[in-house]
PDB file of C-alpha atoms in Angstrom:
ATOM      1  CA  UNK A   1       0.000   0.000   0.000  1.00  0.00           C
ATOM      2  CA  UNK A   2       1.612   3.409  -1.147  1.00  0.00           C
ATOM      3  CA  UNK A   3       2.291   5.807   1.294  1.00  0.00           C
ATOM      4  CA  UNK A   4       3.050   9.554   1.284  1.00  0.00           C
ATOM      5  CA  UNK A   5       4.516  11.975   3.686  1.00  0.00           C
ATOM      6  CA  UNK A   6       4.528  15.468   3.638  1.00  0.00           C
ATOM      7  CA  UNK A   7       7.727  17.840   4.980  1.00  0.00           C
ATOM      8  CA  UNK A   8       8.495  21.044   5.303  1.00  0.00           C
ATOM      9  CA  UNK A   9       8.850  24.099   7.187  1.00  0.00           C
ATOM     10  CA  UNK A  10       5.810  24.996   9.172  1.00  0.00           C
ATOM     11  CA  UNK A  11       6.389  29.019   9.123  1.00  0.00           C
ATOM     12  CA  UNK A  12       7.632  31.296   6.006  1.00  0.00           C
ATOM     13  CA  UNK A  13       7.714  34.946   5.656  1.00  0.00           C
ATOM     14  CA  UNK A  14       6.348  37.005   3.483  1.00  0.00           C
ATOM     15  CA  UNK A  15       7.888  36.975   0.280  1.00  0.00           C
ATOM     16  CA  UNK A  16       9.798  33.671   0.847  1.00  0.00           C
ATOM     17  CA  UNK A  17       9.536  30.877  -0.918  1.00  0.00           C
ATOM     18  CA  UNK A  18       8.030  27.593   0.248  1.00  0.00           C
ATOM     19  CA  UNK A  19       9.319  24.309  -0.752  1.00  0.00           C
ATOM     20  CA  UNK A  20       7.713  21.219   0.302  1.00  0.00           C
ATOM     21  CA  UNK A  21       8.610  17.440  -0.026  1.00  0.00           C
ATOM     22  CA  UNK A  22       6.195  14.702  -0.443  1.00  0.00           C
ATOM     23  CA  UNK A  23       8.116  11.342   0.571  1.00  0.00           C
ATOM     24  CA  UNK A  24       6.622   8.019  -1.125  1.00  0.00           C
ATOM     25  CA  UNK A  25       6.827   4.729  -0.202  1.00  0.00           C
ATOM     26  CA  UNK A  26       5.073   1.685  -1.263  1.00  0.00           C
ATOM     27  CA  UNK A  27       5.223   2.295  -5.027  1.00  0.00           C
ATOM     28  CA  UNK A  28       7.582   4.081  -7.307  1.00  0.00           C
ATOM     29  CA  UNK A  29       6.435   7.729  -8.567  1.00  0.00           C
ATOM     30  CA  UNK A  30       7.729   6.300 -11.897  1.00  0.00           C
ATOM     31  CA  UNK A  31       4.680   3.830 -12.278  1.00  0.00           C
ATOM     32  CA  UNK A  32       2.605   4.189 -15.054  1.00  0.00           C
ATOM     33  CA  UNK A  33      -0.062   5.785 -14.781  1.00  0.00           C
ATOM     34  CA  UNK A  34       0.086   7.764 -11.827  1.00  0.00           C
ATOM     35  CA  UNK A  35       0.075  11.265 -10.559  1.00  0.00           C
ATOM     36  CA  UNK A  36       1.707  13.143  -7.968  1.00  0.00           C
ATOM     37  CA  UNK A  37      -0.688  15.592  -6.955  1.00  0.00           C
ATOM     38  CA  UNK A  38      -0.209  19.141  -4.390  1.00  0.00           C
ATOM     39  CA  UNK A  39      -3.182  20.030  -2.921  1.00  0.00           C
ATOM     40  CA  UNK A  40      -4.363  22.926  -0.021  1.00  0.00           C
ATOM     41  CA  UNK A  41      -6.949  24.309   2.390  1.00  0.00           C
ATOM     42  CA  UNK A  42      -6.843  27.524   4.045  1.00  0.00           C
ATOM     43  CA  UNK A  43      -8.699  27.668   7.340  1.00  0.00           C
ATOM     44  CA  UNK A  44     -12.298  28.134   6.519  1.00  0.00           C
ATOM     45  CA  UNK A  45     -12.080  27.280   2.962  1.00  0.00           C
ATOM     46  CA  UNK A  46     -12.686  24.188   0.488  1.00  0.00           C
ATOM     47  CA  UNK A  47      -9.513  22.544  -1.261  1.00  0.00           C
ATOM     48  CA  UNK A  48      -7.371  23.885  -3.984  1.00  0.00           C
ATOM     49  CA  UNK A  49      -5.524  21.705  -6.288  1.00  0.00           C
ATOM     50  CA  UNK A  50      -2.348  23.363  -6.874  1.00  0.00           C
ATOM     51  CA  UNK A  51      -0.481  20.882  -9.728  1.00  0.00           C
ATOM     52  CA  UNK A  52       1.087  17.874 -10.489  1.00  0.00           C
ATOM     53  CA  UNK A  53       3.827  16.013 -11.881  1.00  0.00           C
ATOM     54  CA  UNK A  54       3.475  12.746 -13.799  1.00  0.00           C
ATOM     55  CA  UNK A  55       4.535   9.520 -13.860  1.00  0.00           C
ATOM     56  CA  UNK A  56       6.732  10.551 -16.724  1.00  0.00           C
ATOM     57  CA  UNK A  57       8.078  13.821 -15.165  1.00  0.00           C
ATOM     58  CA  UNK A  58       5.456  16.122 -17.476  1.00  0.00           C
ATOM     59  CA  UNK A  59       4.029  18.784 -14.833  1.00  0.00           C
ATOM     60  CA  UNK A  60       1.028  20.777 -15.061  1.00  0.00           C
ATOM     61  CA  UNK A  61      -0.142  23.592 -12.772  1.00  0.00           C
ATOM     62  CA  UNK A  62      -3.260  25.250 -11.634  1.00  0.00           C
ATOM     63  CA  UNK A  63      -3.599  28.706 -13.825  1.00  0.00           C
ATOM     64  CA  UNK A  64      -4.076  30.474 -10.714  1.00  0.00           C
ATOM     65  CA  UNK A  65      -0.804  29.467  -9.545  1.00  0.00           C
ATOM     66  CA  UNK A  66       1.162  28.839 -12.204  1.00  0.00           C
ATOM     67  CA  UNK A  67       3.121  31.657 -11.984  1.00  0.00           C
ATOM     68  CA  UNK A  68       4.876  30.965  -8.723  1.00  0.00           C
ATOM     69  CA  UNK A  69       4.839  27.467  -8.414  1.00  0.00           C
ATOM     70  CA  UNK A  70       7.317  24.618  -9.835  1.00  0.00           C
ATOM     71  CA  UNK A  71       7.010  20.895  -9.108  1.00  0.00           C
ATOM     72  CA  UNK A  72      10.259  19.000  -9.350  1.00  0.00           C
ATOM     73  CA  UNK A  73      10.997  15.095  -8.578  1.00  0.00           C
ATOM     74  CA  UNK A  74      14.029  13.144  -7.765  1.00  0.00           C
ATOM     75  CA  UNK A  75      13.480   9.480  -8.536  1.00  0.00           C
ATOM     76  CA  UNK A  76      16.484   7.986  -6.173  1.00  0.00           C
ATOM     77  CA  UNK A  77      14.672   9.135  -3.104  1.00  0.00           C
ATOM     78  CA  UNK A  78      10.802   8.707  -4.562  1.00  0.00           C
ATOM     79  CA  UNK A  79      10.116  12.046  -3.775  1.00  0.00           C
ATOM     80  CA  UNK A  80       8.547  15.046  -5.584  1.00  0.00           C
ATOM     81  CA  UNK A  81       8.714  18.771  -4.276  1.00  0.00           C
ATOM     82  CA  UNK A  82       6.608  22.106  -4.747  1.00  0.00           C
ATOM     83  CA  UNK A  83       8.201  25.124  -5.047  1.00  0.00           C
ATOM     84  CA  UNK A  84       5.591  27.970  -4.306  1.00  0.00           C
ATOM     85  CA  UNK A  85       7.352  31.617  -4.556  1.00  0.00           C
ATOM     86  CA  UNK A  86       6.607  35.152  -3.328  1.00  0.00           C
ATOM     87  CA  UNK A  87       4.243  33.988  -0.411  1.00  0.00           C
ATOM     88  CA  UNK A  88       1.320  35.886   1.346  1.00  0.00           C
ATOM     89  CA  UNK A  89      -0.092  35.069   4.385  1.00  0.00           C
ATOM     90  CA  UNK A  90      -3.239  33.966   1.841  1.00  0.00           C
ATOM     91  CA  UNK A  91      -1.032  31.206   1.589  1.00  0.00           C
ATOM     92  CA  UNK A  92      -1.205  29.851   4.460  1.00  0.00           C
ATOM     93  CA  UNK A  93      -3.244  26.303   4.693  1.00  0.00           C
ATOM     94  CA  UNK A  94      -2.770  22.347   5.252  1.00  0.00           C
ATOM     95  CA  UNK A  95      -0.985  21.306   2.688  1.00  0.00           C
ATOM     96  CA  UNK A  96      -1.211  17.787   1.134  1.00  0.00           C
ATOM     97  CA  UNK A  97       0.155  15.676  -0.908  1.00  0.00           C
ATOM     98  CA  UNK A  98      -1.389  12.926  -2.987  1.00  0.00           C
ATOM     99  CA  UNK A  99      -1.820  10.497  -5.785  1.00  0.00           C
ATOM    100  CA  UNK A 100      -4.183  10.424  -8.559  1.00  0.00           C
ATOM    101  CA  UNK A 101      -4.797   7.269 -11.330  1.00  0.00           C
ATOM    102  CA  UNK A 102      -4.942   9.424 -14.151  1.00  0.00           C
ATOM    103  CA  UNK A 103      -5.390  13.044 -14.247  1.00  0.00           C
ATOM    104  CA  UNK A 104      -9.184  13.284 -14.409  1.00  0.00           C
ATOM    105  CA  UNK A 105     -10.829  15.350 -11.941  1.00  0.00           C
ATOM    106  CA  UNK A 106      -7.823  16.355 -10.131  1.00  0.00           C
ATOM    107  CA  UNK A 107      -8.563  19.912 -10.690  1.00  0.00           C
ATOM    108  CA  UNK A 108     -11.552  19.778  -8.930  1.00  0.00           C
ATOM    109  CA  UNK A 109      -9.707  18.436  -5.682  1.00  0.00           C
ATOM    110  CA  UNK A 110     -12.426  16.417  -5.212  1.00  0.00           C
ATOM    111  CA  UNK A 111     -11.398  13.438  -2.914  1.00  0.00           C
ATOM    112  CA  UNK A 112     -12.671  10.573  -5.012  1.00  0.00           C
ATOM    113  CA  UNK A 113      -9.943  11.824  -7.949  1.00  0.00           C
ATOM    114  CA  UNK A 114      -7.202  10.880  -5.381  1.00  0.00           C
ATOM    115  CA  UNK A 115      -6.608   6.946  -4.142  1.00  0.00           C
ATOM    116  CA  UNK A 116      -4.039   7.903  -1.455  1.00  0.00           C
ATOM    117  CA  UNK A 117      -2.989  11.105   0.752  1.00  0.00           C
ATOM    118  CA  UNK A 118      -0.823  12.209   2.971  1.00  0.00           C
ATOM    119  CA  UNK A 119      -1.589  13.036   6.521  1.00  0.00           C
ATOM    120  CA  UNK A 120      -0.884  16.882   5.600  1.00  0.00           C
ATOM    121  CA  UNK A 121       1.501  19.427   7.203  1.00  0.00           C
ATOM    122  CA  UNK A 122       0.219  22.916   8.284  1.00  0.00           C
ATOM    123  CA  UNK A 123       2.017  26.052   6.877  1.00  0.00           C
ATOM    124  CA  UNK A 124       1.731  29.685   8.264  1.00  0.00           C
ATOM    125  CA  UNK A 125       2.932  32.355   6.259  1.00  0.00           C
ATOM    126  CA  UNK A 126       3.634  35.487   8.970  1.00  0.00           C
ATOM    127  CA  UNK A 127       6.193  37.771   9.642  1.00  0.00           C
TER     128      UNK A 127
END
């Protein structure tokens, strides 16, 4: 059974930039036909799906984000990492990381598009 962990720093200033590593074990994030999926939720508010990188290394990002947000992967360690620039404290939410079979629906963050999470890790943008 695959497993993901988020890490991370917890607080970021303003302006910093956020990186984020998403730890898998169970499965390789080189299996066909899988994505690697960011999602968030800031306090009071409904998921966003922020992007993800496939099982070939192809990324693709939410157009609201796009512009300050990179998803990398290093396949020795089975990891994949989000790069989110520039932050505001509107950035701050639970952050998760998690897979998809196939990129339908993932935009919608709706839970049934992903098969497995992980637990989440809480970020707080503040000076």
């Amino acid at each position: 059974q695959v497993q993901l962990q988020e890490s991370g720093p917890t607080l970021v200033k303003p302006s910093q930039t956020l990186s984020l590593t998403c730890t898998v074990s169970g499965g390789s994030i080189t299996t066909a036909y899988y994505y690697w999926n960011w999602i968030r939720q800031p306090p009071g508010k409904g998921r966003e799906w922020i992007g993800y990188i496939a099982y070939t290394g192809s990324t693709y990002r939410s157009a609201a984000l796009k512009s300050r947000t990179s998803i990398s992967r290093d396949t020795s360690k089975n990891q994949f990492t989000l790069h989110l620039s520039a932050v505001t404290p509107e950035d701050t939410a639970v952050y998760y990381c998690a897979r998809s079979n196939g990129e339908a629906m993932v935009t919608t963050a709706a839970l049934d598009a992903f098969d497995s999470w992980g637990q989440g890790t809480q970020v707080t943008v503040s000076s």
